[in-house]
Amino acid sequence: MSTAQSGRLTGNDRSITGFVMIAHAVVHTYELSIPILMVIWLAEFSVNTAVLGVAVSVGYALFGLGALPAGILVDRFGSRELVVGCLAGMGGSFLLLSAAQGVAMIAAALCLWGVAASIYHPAGLSLISTGVEQRGTGFAYHGIAGNFGIAFGPLLTAVLLLFFDWELVTALLVAPAALGVLYALTASFDETAAVQTEPDGGTPGDDRQMSLSQFVADSRTLFTVGFTIAMVVVMMNGLFYRGTLTFLPDVLGDFMPNIAERLQLFDPDSPMAEEFDPASYLYAGLLMVGMAGQYVGGKLTDRIRTETGMTVIFASLAAVAVVFVPVARMGFVPLLVIGSLLGFLLFSLQPMYQATIAEYSPPGDRGLSYGYTYLCVFGVGAAGAAIAGALLSLISVWQTFALLAVFPTTGALLSVVLSRTGDRRN
């Protein structure tokens, strides 16, 4: 029995999978460390949430807006070099961030991060699809690594802030990207091991992928009524995701008891006590709960219609957003419960909408369909940070969450409409 038939990863599969796992974890480590740092920046630079929200949302927007051009570059130059460039660019952006003296420089550094990070998903997913024979297993490990980065980034940042100033912390965070580059330069793998090659060394469909006219024609074919509605649905997810998570560490701080003082963890007059922020650790914990949401959401995609699942999850998120602040004010345990529910539901949506996109796009245009998906989730969704920041500067936290509930409410309604279009392609 061959290795492929037995379901085991080949040596090439393992090399590629290890590479993309490291890179995927690093991307999301940086992405979710930014909200932790924002708590420091709000105090350090005496800036309001509206201004900082706009500065951060530009970088997050570029994370999504670069997905389509990055996909074109992948087809021309290959994945390895672009992932290495992505890692190096993200590391360089955090090195620049460590020297920031104000919001303008923070915005510039985060723009560099967004441009560099936008390369990863088209390049990483393309590498798995063309180089890993056991693609399902490769995608599974890839997703697990991303979830690890989502939870690990805020936790690592919060722990480092206990011991060092934020400038040094951002400089130390260059290390994950440097390790990823080092692995890429030493790893050996064949990027096209899982696909047939043409006599000239290319892969089937290269001309089709590189043709601008074909890109336009495929896009027109792709955007049926159902796919268009699905794109708006993922926009609603992106806006709510970014709107709630960006300022959540700061918001949680308003409801957290002084755990360090109650448990006498540190001397009240010590620098450690001053830097310890329990809200950051709660935030990291809620993101870890989201890993369970990813697992449950993924399992449900095999058992129920994804439109039904999205309707239920979106509706539940809307309800959680409305009651989040009143429940959080009841005490630490209610805060823990409502926060965990938010994290679980928010991340359970991801496998649901990813599976939905597959249902409403032809197999031959799957890469293009996910390019548009990342553009909507990360690009358009980045506006959620600016919207949340503006709302928090004008109205109360409860009113902000209540207004943000408009996004999942709209997502639930559109999911119902989507289920009735009848133009699934699979």
PDB file of N, CA and C in Angstrom, residues 146-213:
ATOM      1  N   GLY A 146      -3.376  27.703  13.052  1.00  0.00           N
ATOM      2  CA  GLY A 146      -3.948  29.051  13.051  1.00  0.00           C
ATOM      3  C   GLY A 146      -4.683  29.342  14.350  1.00  0.00           C
ATOM      4  N   ASN A 147      -5.463  28.362  14.820  1.00  0.00           N
ATOM      5  CA  ASN A 147      -6.178  28.527  16.082  1.00  0.00           C
ATOM      6  C   ASN A 147      -5.213  28.696  17.252  1.00  0.00           C
ATOM      7  N   PHE A 148      -4.107  27.958  17.198  1.00  0.00           N
ATOM      8  CA  PHE A 148      -3.097  28.098  18.250  1.00  0.00           C
ATOM      9  C   PHE A 148      -2.552  29.518  18.280  1.00  0.00           C
ATOM     10  N   GLY A 149      -2.249  30.072  17.101  1.00  0.00           N
ATOM     11  CA  GLY A 149      -1.744  31.443  17.036  1.00  0.00           C
ATOM     12  C   GLY A 149      -2.750  32.455  17.541  1.00  0.00           C
ATOM     13  N   ILE A 150      -4.029  32.223  17.238  1.00  0.00           N
ATOM     14  CA  ILE A 150      -5.091  33.126  17.679  1.00  0.00           C
ATOM     15  C   ILE A 150      -5.128  33.211  19.205  1.00  0.00           C
ATOM     16  N   ALA A 151      -4.951  32.077  19.875  1.00  0.00           N
ATOM     17  CA  ALA A 151      -4.978  32.054  21.337  1.00  0.00           C
ATOM     18  C   ALA A 151      -3.618  32.409  21.938  1.00  0.00           C
ATOM     19  N   PHE A 152      -2.533  31.959  21.284  1.00  0.00           N
ATOM     20  CA  PHE A 152      -1.193  32.129  21.826  1.00  0.00           C
ATOM     21  C   PHE A 152      -0.706  33.570  21.722  1.00  0.00           C
ATOM     22  N   GLY A 153      -1.059  34.275  20.644  1.00  0.00           N
ATOM     23  CA  GLY A 153      -0.588  35.640  20.442  1.00  0.00           C
ATOM     24  C   GLY A 153      -0.935  36.570  21.596  1.00  0.00           C
ATOM     25  N   PRO A 154      -2.220  36.671  21.961  1.00  0.00           N
ATOM     26  CA  PRO A 154      -2.579  37.545  23.082  1.00  0.00           C
ATOM     27  C   PRO A 154      -1.957  37.102  24.402  1.00  0.00           C
ATOM     28  N   LEU A 155      -1.904  35.768  24.620  1.00  0.00           N
ATOM     29  CA  LEU A 155      -1.338  35.271  25.875  1.00  0.00           C
ATOM     30  C   LEU A 155       0.146  35.597  25.976  1.00  0.00           C
ATOM     31  N   LEU A 156       0.892  35.335  24.908  1.00  0.00           N
ATOM     32  CA  LEU A 156       2.322  35.631  24.902  1.00  0.00           C
ATOM     33  C   LEU A 156       2.563  37.120  25.117  1.00  0.00           C
ATOM     34  N   THR A 157       1.798  37.948  24.430  1.00  0.00           N
ATOM     35  CA  THR A 157       1.964  39.397  24.558  1.00  0.00           C
ATOM     36  C   THR A 157       1.663  39.860  25.972  1.00  0.00           C
ATOM     37  N   ALA A 158       0.583  39.342  26.559  1.00  0.00           N
ATOM     38  CA  ALA A 158       0.211  39.728  27.918  1.00  0.00           C
ATOM     39  C   ALA A 158       1.283  39.319  28.922  1.00  0.00           C
ATOM     40  N   VAL A 159       1.839  38.132  28.771  1.00  0.00           N
ATOM     41  CA  VAL A 159       2.881  37.662  29.697  1.00  0.00           C
ATOM     42  C   VAL A 159       4.141  38.514  29.566  1.00  0.00           C
ATOM     43  N   LEU A 160       4.556  38.794  28.328  1.00  0.00           N
ATOM     44  CA  LEU A 160       5.751  39.609  28.124  1.00  0.00           C
ATOM     45  C   LEU A 160       5.580  41.012  28.693  1.00  0.00           C
ATOM     46  N   LEU A 161       4.366  41.550  28.619  1.00  0.00           N
ATOM     47  CA  LEU A 161       4.115  42.893  29.145  1.00  0.00           C
ATOM     48  C   LEU A 161       4.226  42.954  30.663  1.00  0.00           C
ATOM     49  N   LEU A 162       4.178  41.804  31.308  1.00  0.00           N
ATOM     50  CA  LEU A 162       4.394  41.764  32.752  1.00  0.00           C
ATOM     51  C   LEU A 162       5.832  42.127  33.113  1.00  0.00           C
ATOM     52  N   PHE A 163       6.751  41.816  32.226  1.00  0.00           N
ATOM     53  CA  PHE A 163       8.176  41.945  32.531  1.00  0.00           C
ATOM     54  C   PHE A 163       8.871  43.067  31.761  1.00  0.00           C
ATOM     55  N   PHE A 164       8.316  43.461  30.600  1.00  0.00           N
ATOM     56  CA  PHE A 164       9.013  44.421  29.754  1.00  0.00           C
ATOM     57  C   PHE A 164       8.078  45.527  29.279  1.00  0.00           C
ATOM     58  N   ASP A 165       8.660  46.640  28.878  1.00  0.00           N
ATOM     59  CA  ASP A 165       7.883  47.712  28.251  1.00  0.00           C
ATOM     60  C   ASP A 165       7.365  47.248  26.899  1.00  0.00           C
ATOM     61  N   TRP A 166       6.296  47.898  26.428  1.00  0.00           N
ATOM     62  CA  TRP A 166       5.677  47.448  25.181  1.00  0.00           C
ATOM     63  C   TRP A 166       6.627  47.563  23.995  1.00  0.00           C
ATOM     64  N   GLU A 167       7.548  48.540  24.034  1.00  0.00           N
ATOM     65  CA  GLU A 167       8.495  48.678  22.927  1.00  0.00           C
ATOM     66  C   GLU A 167       9.377  47.439  22.807  1.00  0.00           C
ATOM     67  N   LEU A 168       9.864  46.953  23.951  1.00  0.00           N
ATOM     68  CA  LEU A 168      10.709  45.759  23.930  1.00  0.00           C
ATOM     69  C   LEU A 168       9.891  44.521  23.580  1.00  0.00           C
ATOM     70  N   VAL A 169       8.654  44.488  24.041  1.00  0.00           N
ATOM     71  CA  VAL A 169       7.783  43.340  23.744  1.00  0.00           C
ATOM     72  C   VAL A 169       7.572  43.207  22.240  1.00  0.00           C
ATOM     73  N   THR A 170       7.280  44.317  21.563  1.00  0.00           N
ATOM     74  CA  THR A 170       7.076  44.246  20.114  1.00  0.00           C
ATOM     75  C   THR A 170       8.360  43.846  19.390  1.00  0.00           C
ATOM     76  N   ALA A 171       9.502  44.259  19.936  1.00  0.00           N
ATOM     77  CA  ALA A 171      10.774  43.841  19.333  1.00  0.00           C
ATOM     78  C   ALA A 171      10.991  42.340  19.534  1.00  0.00           C
ATOM     79  N   LEU A 172      10.641  41.846  20.712  1.00  0.00           N
ATOM     80  CA  LEU A 172      10.793  40.406  20.983  1.00  0.00           C
ATOM     81  C   LEU A 172       9.856  39.575  20.108  1.00  0.00           C
ATOM     82  N   LEU A 173       8.732  40.151  19.737  1.00  0.00           N
ATOM     83  CA  LEU A 173       7.771  39.427  18.909  1.00  0.00           C
ATOM     84  C   LEU A 173       8.258  39.240  17.468  1.00  0.00           C
ATOM     85  N   VAL A 174       9.396  39.828  17.146  1.00  0.00           N
ATOM     86  CA  VAL A 174      10.007  39.570  15.835  1.00  0.00           C
ATOM     87  C   VAL A 174      10.496  38.123  15.768  1.00  0.00           C
ATOM     88  N   ALA A 175      10.793  37.529  16.926  1.00  0.00           N
ATOM     89  CA  ALA A 175      11.379  36.185  16.975  1.00  0.00           C
ATOM     90  C   ALA A 175      10.541  35.116  16.264  1.00  0.00           C
ATOM     91  N   PRO A 176       9.200  35.055  16.446  1.00  0.00           N
ATOM     92  CA  PRO A 176       8.436  34.017  15.735  1.00  0.00           C
ATOM     93  C   PRO A 176       8.599  34.079  14.219  1.00  0.00           C
ATOM     94  N   ALA A 177       8.588  35.299  13.663  1.00  0.00           N
ATOM     95  CA  ALA A 177       8.767  35.436  12.214  1.00  0.00           C
ATOM     96  C   ALA A 177      10.165  35.010  11.796  1.00  0.00           C
ATOM     97  N   ALA A 178      11.165  35.352  12.606  1.00  0.00           N
ATOM     98  CA  ALA A 178      12.547  34.976  12.291  1.00  0.00           C
ATOM     99  C   ALA A 178      12.707  33.459  12.288  1.00  0.00           C
ATOM    100  N   LEU A 179      12.066  32.789  13.235  1.00  0.00           N
ATOM    101  CA  LEU A 179      12.128  31.325  13.278  1.00  0.00           C
ATOM    102  C   LEU A 179      11.455  30.721  12.053  1.00  0.00           C
ATOM    103  N   GLY A 180      10.342  31.333  11.626  1.00  0.00           N
ATOM    104  CA  GLY A 180       9.657  30.852  10.434  1.00  0.00           C
ATOM    105  C   GLY A 180      10.514  30.987   9.191  1.00  0.00           C
ATOM    106  N   VAL A 181      11.202  32.112   9.050  1.00  0.00           N
ATOM    107  CA  VAL A 181      12.095  32.321   7.906  1.00  0.00           C
ATOM    108  C   VAL A 181      13.226  31.305   7.943  1.00  0.00           C
ATOM    109  N   LEU A 182      13.790  31.069   9.131  1.00  0.00           N
ATOM    110  CA  LEU A 182      14.884  30.113   9.275  1.00  0.00           C
ATOM    111  C   LEU A 182      14.443  28.719   8.850  1.00  0.00           C
ATOM    112  N   TYR A 183      13.233  28.314   9.274  1.00  0.00           N
ATOM    113  CA  TYR A 183      12.716  27.006   8.879  1.00  0.00           C
ATOM    114  C   TYR A 183      12.537  26.944   7.365  1.00  0.00           C
ATOM    115  N   ALA A 184      12.002  28.003   6.773  1.00  0.00           N
ATOM    116  CA  ALA A 184      11.763  28.016   5.328  1.00  0.00           C
ATOM    117  C   ALA A 184      13.057  27.875   4.538  1.00  0.00           C
ATOM    118  N   LEU A 185      14.120  28.494   5.037  1.00  0.00           N
ATOM    119  CA  LEU A 185      15.396  28.448   4.322  1.00  0.00           C
ATOM    120  C   LEU A 185      16.082  27.097   4.454  1.00  0.00           C
ATOM    121  N   THR A 186      15.733  26.333   5.477  1.00  0.00           N
ATOM    122  CA  THR A 186      16.377  25.028   5.681  1.00  0.00           C
ATOM    123  C   THR A 186      15.499  23.863   5.220  1.00  0.00           C
ATOM    124  N   ALA A 187      14.182  24.100   5.082  1.00  0.00           N
ATOM    125  CA  ALA A 187      13.263  23.030   4.681  1.00  0.00           C
ATOM    126  C   ALA A 187      13.415  22.740   3.192  1.00  0.00           C
ATOM    127  N   SER A 188      13.219  21.480   2.838  1.00  0.00           N
ATOM    128  CA  SER A 188      13.289  21.058   1.446  1.00  0.00           C
ATOM    129  C   SER A 188      11.978  20.381   1.070  1.00  0.00           C
ATOM    130  N   PHE A 189      11.316  20.890   0.047  1.00  0.00           N
ATOM    131  CA  PHE A 189      10.063  20.276  -0.392  1.00  0.00           C
ATOM    132  C   PHE A 189       9.753  20.646  -1.835  1.00  0.00           C
ATOM    133  N   ASP A 190       8.891  19.873  -2.442  1.00  0.00           N
ATOM    134  CA  ASP A 190       8.445  20.073  -3.817  1.00  0.00           C
ATOM    135  C   ASP A 190       7.059  20.711  -3.776  1.00  0.00           C
ATOM    136  N   GLU A 191       6.954  21.932  -4.293  1.00  0.00           N
ATOM    137  CA  GLU A 191       5.687  22.674  -4.226  1.00  0.00           C
ATOM    138  C   GLU A 191       4.583  22.058  -5.079  1.00  0.00           C
ATOM    139  N   THR A 192       4.944  21.259  -6.093  1.00  0.00           N
ATOM    140  CA  THR A 192       3.939  20.730  -7.023  1.00  0.00           C
ATOM    141  C   THR A 192       3.862  19.209  -6.972  1.00  0.00           C
ATOM    142  N   ALA A 193       4.219  18.625  -5.835  1.00  0.00           N
ATOM    143  CA  ALA A 193       4.244  17.159  -5.728  1.00  0.00           C
ATOM    144  C   ALA A 193       2.868  16.525  -5.859  1.00  0.00           C
ATOM    145  N   ALA A 194       1.813  17.280  -5.572  1.00  0.00           N
ATOM    146  CA  ALA A 194       0.474  16.701  -5.564  1.00  0.00           C
ATOM    147  C   ALA A 194      -0.311  16.970  -6.838  1.00  0.00           C
ATOM    148  N   VAL A 195       0.331  17.611  -7.829  1.00  0.00           N
ATOM    149  CA  VAL A 195      -0.365  17.902  -9.082  1.00  0.00           C
ATOM    150  C   VAL A 195       0.491  17.441 -10.248  1.00  0.00           C
ATOM    151  N   GLN A 196      -0.154  17.187 -11.363  1.00  0.00           N
ATOM    152  CA  GLN A 196       0.570  16.809 -12.570  1.00  0.00           C
ATOM    153  C   GLN A 196       1.256  18.032 -13.146  1.00  0.00           C
ATOM    154  N   THR A 197       2.417  17.855 -13.718  1.00  0.00           N
ATOM    155  CA  THR A 197       3.150  18.960 -14.321  1.00  0.00           C
ATOM    156  C   THR A 197       3.138  18.850 -15.829  1.00  0.00           C
ATOM    157  N   GLU A 198       3.225  19.984 -16.475  1.00  0.00           N
ATOM    158  CA  GLU A 198       3.285  20.051 -17.936  1.00  0.00           C
ATOM    159  C   GLU A 198       4.726  19.807 -18.393  1.00  0.00           C
ATOM    160  N   PRO A 199       4.935  19.520 -19.661  1.00  0.00           N
ATOM    161  CA  PRO A 199       6.287  19.302 -20.176  1.00  0.00           C
ATOM    162  C   PRO A 199       7.219  20.474 -19.912  1.00  0.00           C
ATOM    163  N   ASP A 200       6.677  21.694 -19.864  1.00  0.00           N
ATOM    164  CA  ASP A 200       7.533  22.858 -19.630  1.00  0.00           C
ATOM    165  C   ASP A 200       7.773  23.120 -18.154  1.00  0.00           C
ATOM    166  N   GLY A 201       7.255  22.224 -17.308  1.00  0.00           N
ATOM    167  CA  GLY A 201       7.478  22.377 -15.876  1.00  0.00           C
ATOM    168  C   GLY A 201       6.373  23.091 -15.158  1.00  0.00           C
ATOM    169  N   GLY A 202       5.378  23.605 -15.901  1.00  0.00           N
ATOM    170  CA  GLY A 202       4.263  24.301 -15.261  1.00  0.00           C
ATOM    171  C   GLY A 202       3.210  23.330 -14.804  1.00  0.00           C
ATOM    172  N   THR A 203       2.194  23.855 -14.190  1.00  0.00           N
ATOM    173  CA  THR A 203       1.081  23.039 -13.735  1.00  0.00           C
ATOM    174  C   THR A 203      -0.138  23.309 -14.585  1.00  0.00           C
ATOM    175  N   PRO A 204      -1.030  22.336 -14.732  1.00  0.00           N
ATOM    176  CA  PRO A 204      -2.215  22.532 -15.547  1.00  0.00           C
ATOM    177  C   PRO A 204      -3.015  23.731 -15.076  1.00  0.00           C
ATOM    178  N   GLY A 205      -3.426  24.550 -16.036  1.00  0.00           N
ATOM    179  CA  GLY A 205      -4.256  25.701 -15.689  1.00  0.00           C
ATOM    180  C   GLY A 205      -3.469  26.969 -15.424  1.00  0.00           C
ATOM    181  N   ASP A 206      -2.108  26.916 -15.532  1.00  0.00           N
ATOM    182  CA  ASP A 206      -1.305  28.102 -15.272  1.00  0.00           C
ATOM    183  C   ASP A 206      -1.722  29.272 -16.161  1.00  0.00           C
ATOM    184  N   ASP A 207      -1.921  29.004 -17.477  1.00  0.00           N
ATOM    185  CA  ASP A 207      -2.298  30.075 -18.396  1.00  0.00           C
ATOM    186  C   ASP A 207      -3.650  30.654 -18.016  1.00  0.00           C
ATOM    187  N   ARG A 208      -4.555  29.783 -17.600  1.00  0.00           N
ATOM    188  CA  ARG A 208      -5.896  30.234 -17.224  1.00  0.00           C
ATOM    189  C   ARG A 208      -5.836  31.132 -15.995  1.00  0.00           C
ATOM    190  N   GLN A 209      -4.984  30.767 -15.037  1.00  0.00           N
ATOM    191  CA  GLN A 209      -4.896  31.541 -13.811  1.00  0.00           C
ATOM    192  C   GLN A 209      -4.242  32.899 -14.044  1.00  0.00           C
ATOM    193  N   MET A 210      -3.299  32.982 -15.001  1.00  0.00           N
ATOM    194  CA  MET A 210      -2.562  34.208 -15.215  1.00  0.00           C
ATOM    195  C   MET A 210      -3.234  35.154 -16.202  1.00  0.00           C
ATOM    196  N   SER A 211      -4.308  34.716 -16.851  1.00  0.00           N
ATOM    197  CA  SER A 211      -4.975  35.542 -17.843  1.00  0.00           C
ATOM    198  C   SER A 211      -5.933  36.507 -17.174  1.00  0.00           C
ATOM    199  N   LEU A 212      -5.754  37.808 -17.461  1.00  0.00           N
ATOM    200  CA  LEU A 212      -6.633  38.816 -16.885  1.00  0.00           C
ATOM    201  C   LEU A 212      -8.053  38.656 -17.408  1.00  0.00           C
ATOM    202  N   SER A 213      -8.183  38.371 -18.695  1.00  0.00           N
ATOM    203  CA  SER A 213      -9.521  38.208 -19.272  1.00  0.00           C
ATOM    204  C   SER A 213     -10.234  37.004 -18.666  1.00  0.00           C
TER     205      SER A 213
END
